[in-house]
Amino acid sequence: MKTKLTALDRAHPAASAVAEAAALLQEGELVAFPTETVYGLGADALDPLAAKKIYAAKGRPSDNPLIVHIANTDALAVLAREVPASAYALAKRFWPGPLTMILKKSAAVPLETTGGLDTVALRMPSDLIARALLETSGIYIAAPSANASGRPSPTRAEHVLEDLNGKIPLILDGGPVEIGLESTIVDLTGETPLILRPGFVTLAMLREVLPEAAYDPAVLAREQKQNLVAKAPGMKYRHYAPKGKLRIFEGNLEDVVQRVRQEAFAKQREGFCVAVLASEETKDRYSEFSVRSVGERSKEETIAANLFHTLREFDHLGADYIFGECFYQEGLGEAIMNRLLKAAGYQVEPAVPSERKS
Ligand code: TXA
Ligand code: MG
């Protein structure tokens, strides 16, 4: 299959290009499109065969459910049952935007879309191309991130092409996305609203609407524990990992810089291709190595926006070893470190080994 790439103006998407994409969705085909978080790989959420095509194109395990994208809150009553008041309260505050809610699914949603679960993930995106596609097609669009399973989520159309070229008919290219990390997922099916995946909408923001909201324990784990089975099935899979071995160091920033330099020198001497994941504030300290700045520590949104692109760049460099810095883990930093920890296979070490707690 030949994959067509159509460039669109994010603020004013051309109606003809959107209509072409909408027609493909109506025929049960796949279309990749930008959202404000990451690019999605869309298909008709109510068509089991279309949903199956998503799993095939991504190489995604079939027990990993898809997020259904909707154009308006009327869809809640169609796709979910026993919708709690908390869902409407969150929708009012955060939709359209980077928040996904888990609700009990209605009979309309096929099990192929929900990975066999009795619940459904719903999100109303704010990106104007995504909204135009939803409105023009009149379809509820099931869309996971448009990467090959296991790779970093795509934040640019080039990333989608890198992973899915020849596997899908169309990619709508709206340029780099705004946020760069996937949506916050909140489970509203239990007694307490639980964050299953941290994102741009932070716990503090959710608590302004639902004071009882909390993190699911699996989110906060510093390692993948057997007893903390992730409630979002996707979170249990290996994710985002670059091909090289990524190790990250935490502690006082000066200690971190020293340790990263020391480790990088050691591997470089052994003849390996070594790269460093740094920040704007520290990148000049690693001039002997292939260094990539992920963004400004003082502006966390720049780190969120660049993280997945930077992880992909390490593969382009052919890095055997990547040494990186940790970031502050609060607010948006919680989502940044959640993705970085997964990318590193939970390999975080104290910069000064004696600080190690047993
Ligand atoms: O920002 C986003 O959410 C992007 C854009 C395209 O909207 N989508 C995205 O989809 O990140 P995906 O498939 O890469 O991640 C969806 C996550 C997975 O971890 C999946 O297991 C979880 O949501 N999920 C989906 N339905 C669920 C359900 N019914 N219960 C629990 N977790 C669910
Ligand atoms: Mg994904």
Short mmCIF file of C-alpha atoms and ligand atoms in Angstrom, two decimals:
data_model
loop_
_atom_site.label_atom_id
_atom_site.label_comp_id
_atom_site.label_asym_id
_atom_site.label_seq_id
_atom_site.Cartn_x
_atom_site.Cartn_y
_atom_site.Cartn_z
CA MET A 1 0.00 0.00 0.00
CA LYS A 2 1.23 3.51 -0.79
CA THR A 3 1.04 5.96 2.12
CA LYS A 4 -0.02 9.47 1.14
CA LEU A 5 1.13 12.42 3.24
CA THR A 6 -1.09 15.53 3.05
CA ALA A 7 0.11 18.77 4.67
CA LEU A 8 -2.59 20.83 6.36
CA ASP A 9 -2.72 24.22 8.04
CA ARG A 10 -3.54 23.45 11.69
CA ALA A 11 -5.55 26.64 12.18
CA HIS A 12 -7.49 26.32 8.88
CA PRO A 13 -7.49 22.71 7.63
CA ALA A 14 -8.46 22.50 3.94
CA ALA A 15 -11.97 21.03 3.63
CA SER A 16 -11.04 18.87 0.61
CA ALA A 17 -8.20 17.10 2.47
CA VAL A 18 -10.39 16.55 5.53
CA ALA A 19 -13.17 15.17 3.28
CA GLU A 20 -10.75 12.68 1.70
CA ALA A 21 -9.69 11.46 5.17
CA ALA A 22 -13.31 11.31 6.36
CA ALA A 23 -14.28 9.19 3.32
CA LEU A 24 -11.49 6.69 4.09
CA LEU A 25 -12.73 6.36 7.70
CA GLN A 26 -16.28 5.82 6.44
CA GLU A 27 -14.99 3.01 4.20
CA GLY A 28 -13.43 1.28 7.23
CA GLU A 29 -9.87 2.42 6.41
CA LEU A 30 -7.15 3.88 8.67
CA VAL A 31 -6.06 7.53 8.74
CA ALA A 32 -3.30 9.05 10.90
CA PHE A 33 -4.03 12.57 12.13
CA PRO A 34 -2.65 15.09 14.62
CA THR A 35 -4.18 15.78 18.02
CA GLU A 36 -2.91 18.29 20.58
CA THR A 37 -1.13 15.47 22.48
CA VAL A 38 0.38 13.09 19.89
CA TYR A 39 -0.60 11.81 16.41
CA GLY A 40 -3.38 9.21 16.44
CA LEU A 41 -4.08 6.27 14.12
CA GLY A 42 -7.81 6.52 13.50
CA ALA A 43 -10.53 4.10 12.47
CA ASP A 44 -14.30 3.78 12.92
CA ALA A 45 -14.69 2.82 16.60
CA LEU A 46 -18.00 1.02 15.98
CA ASP A 47 -16.63 -1.14 13.14
CA PRO A 48 -14.88 -4.24 14.57
CA LEU A 49 -13.00 -4.92 11.32
CA ALA A 50 -11.64 -1.35 11.19
CA ALA A 51 -10.50 -1.60 14.81
CA LYS A 52 -8.69 -4.86 13.96
CA LYS A 53 -6.80 -3.06 11.18
CA ILE A 54 -5.37 -0.69 13.80
CA TYR A 55 -3.91 -3.58 15.80
CA ALA A 56 -2.42 -5.11 12.66
CA ALA A 57 -0.82 -1.86 11.42
CA LYS A 58 0.76 -1.08 14.80
CA GLY A 59 1.67 -4.65 15.73
CA ARG A 60 -0.30 -3.97 18.91
CA PRO A 61 -1.39 -6.75 21.32
CA SER A 62 -5.16 -7.21 20.91
CA ASP A 63 -5.84 -6.92 24.68
CA ASN A 64 -4.68 -3.29 24.65
CA PRO A 65 -7.84 -1.14 24.29
CA LEU A 66 -8.20 1.94 22.06
CA ILE A 67 -9.25 5.47 23.01
CA VAL A 68 -12.45 6.61 21.28
CA HIS A 69 -12.36 10.25 20.13
CA ILE A 70 -15.62 12.18 20.12
CA ALA A 71 -16.81 15.58 18.86
CA ASN A 72 -19.29 16.50 21.62
CA THR A 73 -20.56 15.43 25.03
CA ASP A 74 -23.74 13.89 23.55
CA ALA A 75 -21.48 10.95 22.65
CA LEU A 76 -21.09 10.08 26.36
CA ALA A 77 -24.67 8.81 26.56
CA VAL A 78 -24.28 6.84 23.32
CA LEU A 79 -20.95 5.12 24.04
CA ALA A 80 -21.10 4.78 27.84
CA ARG A 81 -23.69 3.61 30.37
CA GLU A 82 -24.31 4.75 33.95
CA VAL A 83 -22.33 7.94 33.22
CA PRO A 84 -21.52 9.50 36.61
CA ALA A 85 -21.94 13.23 37.30
CA SER A 86 -18.16 13.40 37.73
CA ALA A 87 -17.74 12.66 34.00
CA TYR A 88 -19.85 15.67 33.02
CA ALA A 89 -18.01 17.85 35.54
CA LEU A 90 -14.63 16.86 34.08
CA ALA A 91 -15.91 17.28 30.52
CA LYS A 92 -17.11 20.78 31.31
CA ARG A 93 -13.72 21.80 32.66
CA PHE A 94 -11.23 19.89 30.46
CA TRP A 95 -12.92 19.08 27.12
CA PRO A 96 -12.03 19.60 24.42
CA GLY A 97 -8.51 18.78 25.62
CA PRO A 98 -5.90 16.25 26.76
CA LEU A 99 -8.05 14.19 29.17
CA THR A 100 -9.36 10.64 28.61
CA MET A 101 -12.08 9.17 30.82
CA ILE A 102 -12.70 5.47 31.43
CA LEU A 103 -16.41 4.69 31.74
CA LYS A 104 -18.61 1.59 31.55
CA LYS A 105 -19.17 0.89 27.86
CA SER A 106 -22.55 0.76 26.16
CA ALA A 107 -23.60 -2.10 23.88
CA ALA A 108 -22.79 0.13 20.88
CA VAL A 109 -19.04 -0.22 21.41
CA PRO A 110 -17.57 -3.50 20.10
CA LEU A 111 -15.17 -5.53 22.26
CA GLU A 112 -12.60 -5.29 19.45
CA THR A 113 -12.30 -1.56 20.27
CA THR A 114 -12.07 -2.04 24.05
CA GLY A 115 -9.62 -4.93 23.98
CA GLY A 116 -12.31 -7.20 25.42
CA LEU A 117 -13.03 -4.91 28.40
CA ASP A 118 -16.48 -3.85 29.61
CA THR A 119 -15.23 -0.25 29.84
CA VAL A 120 -14.46 2.36 27.20
CA ALA A 121 -11.92 5.21 27.05
CA LEU A 122 -13.35 8.51 25.72
CA ARG A 123 -11.62 11.75 24.77
CA MET A 124 -12.70 14.95 23.01
CA PRO A 125 -9.60 16.42 21.35
CA SER A 126 -9.09 20.18 20.88
CA ASP A 127 -6.82 20.05 17.81
CA LEU A 128 -8.69 21.68 14.91
CA ILE A 129 -7.69 19.01 12.37
CA ALA A 130 -8.89 16.25 14.70
CA ARG A 131 -12.13 18.14 15.31
CA ALA A 132 -12.71 18.75 11.60
CA LEU A 133 -12.19 15.04 10.92
CA LEU A 134 -14.66 14.05 13.66
CA GLU A 135 -17.27 16.51 12.47
CA THR A 136 -16.92 15.89 8.73
CA SER A 137 -16.91 12.08 9.06
CA GLY A 138 -19.61 11.94 11.73
CA ILE A 139 -17.67 8.95 13.07
CA TYR A 140 -16.51 8.10 16.60
CA ILE A 141 -12.81 7.67 15.90
CA ALA A 142 -10.88 4.95 17.75
CA ALA A 143 -7.26 6.11 17.79
CA PRO A 144 -4.23 4.89 19.66
CA SER A 145 -0.97 6.77 19.24
CA ALA A 146 0.18 6.33 15.61
CA ASN A 147 3.50 4.65 16.37
CA ALA A 148 4.55 1.04 15.87
CA SER A 149 3.87 -0.78 19.16
CA GLY A 150 6.68 -0.19 21.67
CA ARG A 151 8.18 2.90 19.98
CA PRO A 152 7.84 6.48 21.28
CA SER A 153 4.50 8.11 20.41
CA PRO A 154 4.66 10.28 17.27
CA THR A 155 4.75 14.03 17.77
CA ARG A 156 5.37 14.82 14.07
CA ALA A 157 4.01 13.33 10.84
CA GLU A 158 7.58 12.16 9.97
CA HIS A 159 7.48 9.87 13.03
CA VAL A 160 4.24 8.28 11.77
CA LEU A 161 5.79 7.77 8.33
CA GLU A 162 8.91 6.25 9.91
CA ASP A 163 6.78 3.59 11.68
CA LEU A 164 3.77 3.03 9.40
CA ASN A 165 4.91 3.77 5.84
CA GLY A 166 3.23 1.31 3.44
CA LYS A 167 0.79 0.12 6.14
CA ILE A 168 -1.84 2.90 6.03
CA PRO A 169 -3.31 4.90 3.13
CA LEU A 170 -3.15 8.46 4.55
CA ILE A 171 -1.36 10.67 7.06
CA LEU A 172 -2.67 14.20 7.71
CA ASP A 173 0.40 16.32 8.48
CA GLY A 174 -0.39 19.24 10.78
CA GLY A 175 3.22 19.82 11.84
CA PRO A 176 4.63 19.26 15.33
CA VAL A 177 1.92 18.78 18.02
CA GLU A 178 1.46 21.22 20.91
CA ILE A 179 1.79 19.07 24.03
CA GLY A 180 3.89 16.08 23.02
CA LEU A 181 2.81 13.59 25.74
CA GLU A 182 -0.33 11.43 25.58
CA SER A 183 -3.50 12.45 27.41
CA THR A 184 -4.09 12.03 31.12
CA ILE A 185 -6.26 8.92 31.68
CA VAL A 186 -8.71 8.98 34.59
CA ASP A 187 -10.75 5.92 35.55
CA LEU A 188 -14.27 6.89 36.69
CA THR A 189 -15.61 3.35 37.06
CA GLY A 190 -14.60 2.86 40.70
CA GLU A 191 -15.41 4.67 43.93
CA THR A 192 -12.45 7.04 43.64
CA PRO A 193 -11.42 8.75 40.37
CA LEU A 194 -7.97 7.30 39.64
CA ILE A 195 -5.26 8.56 37.29
CA LEU A 196 -4.04 5.57 35.27
CA ARG A 197 -1.65 7.62 33.11
CA PRO A 198 -0.32 11.09 34.04
CA GLY A 199 -0.41 13.79 31.36
CA PHE A 200 -0.81 17.50 30.76
CA VAL A 201 -3.92 17.59 33.00
CA THR A 202 -2.26 17.09 36.39
CA LEU A 203 -3.61 15.60 39.62
CA ALA A 204 -3.81 19.11 41.12
CA MET A 205 -5.94 20.27 38.16
CA LEU A 206 -8.27 17.25 38.45
CA ARG A 207 -8.65 17.84 42.19
CA GLU A 208 -10.02 21.31 41.51
CA VAL A 209 -13.06 19.49 40.08
CA LEU A 210 -12.90 16.16 41.95
CA PRO A 211 -11.09 16.68 45.29
CA GLU A 212 -10.99 12.91 45.94
CA ALA A 213 -9.01 12.12 42.74
CA ALA A 214 -5.79 10.14 43.28
CA TYR A 215 -3.07 8.28 41.39
CA ASP A 216 -3.49 4.59 40.75
CA PRO A 217 -0.60 2.97 42.72
CA ALA A 218 0.87 1.50 39.51
CA VAL A 219 1.51 5.04 38.20
CA LEU A 220 3.82 5.93 41.06
CA ALA A 221 5.80 2.69 41.06
CA ARG A 222 9.50 3.16 40.36
CA GLU A 223 9.67 -0.34 38.94
CA GLN A 224 7.32 -2.68 37.14
CA LYS A 225 5.90 -4.72 40.03
CA GLN A 226 3.95 -7.92 39.56
CA ASN A 227 1.50 -7.04 42.33
CA LEU A 228 0.72 -3.64 40.82
CA VAL A 229 -0.95 -4.82 37.66
CA ALA A 230 -1.59 -1.75 35.56
CA LYS A 231 -5.29 -1.01 35.12
CA ALA A 232 -4.58 0.63 31.74
CA PRO A 233 -3.48 -2.51 29.91
CA GLY A 234 -1.18 -0.48 27.63
CA MET A 235 0.92 0.67 30.56
CA LYS A 236 2.22 -2.85 31.21
CA TYR A 237 4.00 -3.15 27.87
CA ARG A 238 7.56 -2.07 27.14
CA HIS A 239 7.28 1.43 25.76
CA TYR A 240 9.19 4.30 24.22
CA ALA A 241 12.53 2.52 24.51
CA PRO A 242 15.34 3.67 22.22
CA LYS A 243 17.41 0.89 20.64
CA GLY A 244 20.46 1.84 22.74
CA LYS A 245 20.63 1.24 26.49
CA LEU A 246 19.28 4.27 28.37
CA ARG A 247 20.39 4.95 31.97
CA ILE A 248 19.25 8.00 33.88
CA PHE A 249 20.71 9.54 37.01
CA GLU A 250 19.04 11.49 39.79
CA GLY A 251 20.21 13.74 42.61
CA ASN A 252 21.78 17.16 42.85
CA LEU A 253 22.13 18.47 39.26
CA GLU A 254 25.89 19.05 39.53
CA ASP A 255 26.38 15.46 40.78
CA VAL A 256 24.21 14.23 37.91
CA VAL A 257 26.28 16.10 35.31
CA GLN A 258 29.53 14.69 36.77
CA ARG A 259 28.20 11.13 36.82
CA VAL A 260 26.78 11.30 33.29
CA ARG A 261 30.16 12.60 32.03
CA GLN A 262 32.02 9.84 33.86
CA GLU A 263 29.78 7.05 32.51
CA ALA A 264 29.80 8.51 28.99
CA PHE A 265 33.61 8.77 28.93
CA ALA A 266 33.96 5.17 30.11
CA LYS A 267 31.75 3.78 27.32
CA GLN A 268 33.27 6.08 24.71
CA ARG A 269 36.74 4.76 25.63
CA GLU A 270 35.45 1.24 25.07
CA GLY A 271 34.59 2.29 21.50
CA PHE A 272 30.80 2.53 21.80
CA CYS A 273 28.61 5.19 20.19
CA VAL A 274 27.55 7.27 23.21
CA ALA A 275 24.86 9.96 23.45
CA VAL A 276 23.67 12.21 26.27
CA LEU A 277 20.12 13.33 27.06
CA ALA A 278 20.55 16.78 28.58
CA SER A 279 18.65 20.02 29.12
CA GLU A 280 19.21 23.54 27.73
CA GLU A 281 20.76 24.47 31.06
CA THR A 282 23.35 21.65 30.99
CA LYS A 283 23.96 20.72 27.32
CA ASP A 284 27.25 22.68 27.12
CA ARG A 285 28.70 20.48 29.84
CA TYR A 286 28.71 17.48 27.50
CA SER A 287 30.47 18.92 24.44
CA GLU A 288 32.69 15.82 24.09
CA PHE A 289 29.65 13.64 23.29
CA SER A 290 26.65 13.53 20.95
CA VAL A 291 24.37 15.57 23.15
CA ARG A 292 20.66 16.28 22.67
CA SER A 293 18.87 18.89 24.74
CA VAL A 294 15.30 17.83 25.47
CA GLY A 295 14.19 21.32 26.56
CA GLU A 296 14.41 23.92 29.31
CA ARG A 297 14.21 22.76 32.92
CA SER A 298 12.59 26.09 33.76
CA LYS A 299 9.86 25.48 31.10
CA GLU A 300 8.64 21.92 31.54
CA GLU A 301 6.26 22.16 28.60
CA THR A 302 9.30 22.39 26.29
CA ILE A 303 10.58 19.07 27.71
CA ALA A 304 7.17 17.44 27.21
CA ALA A 305 7.03 18.70 23.63
CA ASN A 306 10.50 17.36 22.69
CA LEU A 307 10.87 14.15 24.70
CA PHE A 308 9.60 11.61 22.15
CA HIS A 309 11.35 13.33 19.23
CA THR A 310 14.61 13.26 21.19
CA LEU A 311 14.24 9.55 22.04
CA ARG A 312 13.79 8.84 18.32
CA GLU A 313 16.88 10.92 17.50
CA PHE A 314 19.06 8.60 19.59
CA ASP A 315 18.12 5.79 17.20
CA HIS A 316 19.05 7.94 14.21
CA LEU A 317 22.43 8.62 15.84
CA GLY A 318 22.93 4.87 16.27
CA ALA A 319 23.63 5.33 19.98
CA ASP A 320 24.66 2.15 21.83
CA TYR A 321 24.48 3.88 25.22
CA ILE A 322 22.50 6.93 26.28
CA PHE A 323 23.09 8.61 29.62
CA GLY A 324 20.49 11.07 30.82
CA GLU A 325 19.41 13.46 33.52
CA CYS A 326 16.27 13.16 35.65
CA PHE A 327 13.65 15.88 35.77
CA TYR A 328 11.65 17.37 38.60
CA GLN A 329 8.73 15.00 39.29
CA GLU A 330 5.72 17.18 40.08
CA GLY A 331 2.89 18.60 38.00
CA LEU A 332 3.73 18.06 34.34
CA GLY A 333 7.05 16.58 35.53
CA GLU A 334 5.10 13.54 36.76
CA ALA A 335 4.08 12.75 33.16
CA ILE A 336 7.57 13.49 31.81
CA MET A 337 9.26 11.16 34.33
CA ASN A 338 6.57 8.48 33.83
CA ARG A 339 7.51 8.26 30.12
CA LEU A 340 11.27 8.61 30.74
CA LEU A 341 11.24 5.85 33.37
CA LYS A 342 9.50 3.50 30.94
CA ALA A 343 11.93 4.42 28.15
CA ALA A 344 14.80 3.57 30.51
CA GLY A 345 13.20 0.31 31.64
CA TYR A 346 13.09 1.88 35.15
CA GLN A 347 16.89 2.22 35.17
CA VAL A 348 17.20 5.27 37.45
CA GLU A 349 20.24 5.41 39.65
CA PRO A 350 21.45 7.92 42.24
CA ALA A 351 24.21 10.09 40.77
CA VAL A 352 26.33 9.52 43.88
CA PRO A 353 26.28 5.77 44.52
CA SER A 354 26.73 6.16 48.32
CA GLU A 355 23.32 7.86 48.42
CA ARG A 356 21.77 4.55 47.43
CA LYS A 357 19.09 3.51 49.88
CA SER A 358 18.77 -0.23 50.47
O1 TXA B 1 -3.31 11.50 23.88
C1 TXA B 1 -3.76 10.37 23.66
O2 TXA B 1 -4.44 9.76 24.50
C2 TXA B 1 -3.45 9.74 22.30
C3 TXA B 1 -4.17 10.56 21.22
C4 TXA B 1 -4.07 9.93 19.87
O3 TXA B 1 -5.48 10.77 21.61
N1 TXA B 1 -3.86 8.37 22.29
C5 TXA B 1 -3.19 7.41 22.96
O4 TXA B 1 -3.68 6.14 22.77
O5 TXA B 1 -2.22 7.62 23.66
P1 TXA B 1 -2.89 4.80 23.17
O6 TXA B 1 -3.68 3.71 22.62
O7 TXA B 1 -1.49 4.90 22.72
O8 TXA B 1 -2.98 4.74 24.71
C6 TXA B 1 -4.21 4.43 25.28
C7 TXA B 1 -4.03 3.94 26.68
C8 TXA B 1 -3.45 2.55 26.76
O9 TXA B 1 -2.52 2.47 27.82
C9 TXA B 1 -4.70 1.71 27.03
O10 TXA B 1 -4.39 0.54 27.72
C10 TXA B 1 -5.54 2.66 27.86
O11 TXA B 1 -5.33 3.90 27.26
N2 TXA B 1 -6.97 2.33 27.80
C11 TXA B 1 -7.78 2.40 26.72
N3 TXA B 1 -9.01 1.95 27.03
C12 TXA B 1 -8.98 1.59 28.32
C13 TXA B 1 -9.93 1.05 29.24
N4 TXA B 1 -11.17 0.78 28.87
N5 TXA B 1 -9.54 0.81 30.51
C14 TXA B 1 -8.27 1.10 30.90
N6 TXA B 1 -7.33 1.60 30.08
C15 TXA B 1 -7.68 1.85 28.82
MG MG B 2 0.42 4.53 22.60
#
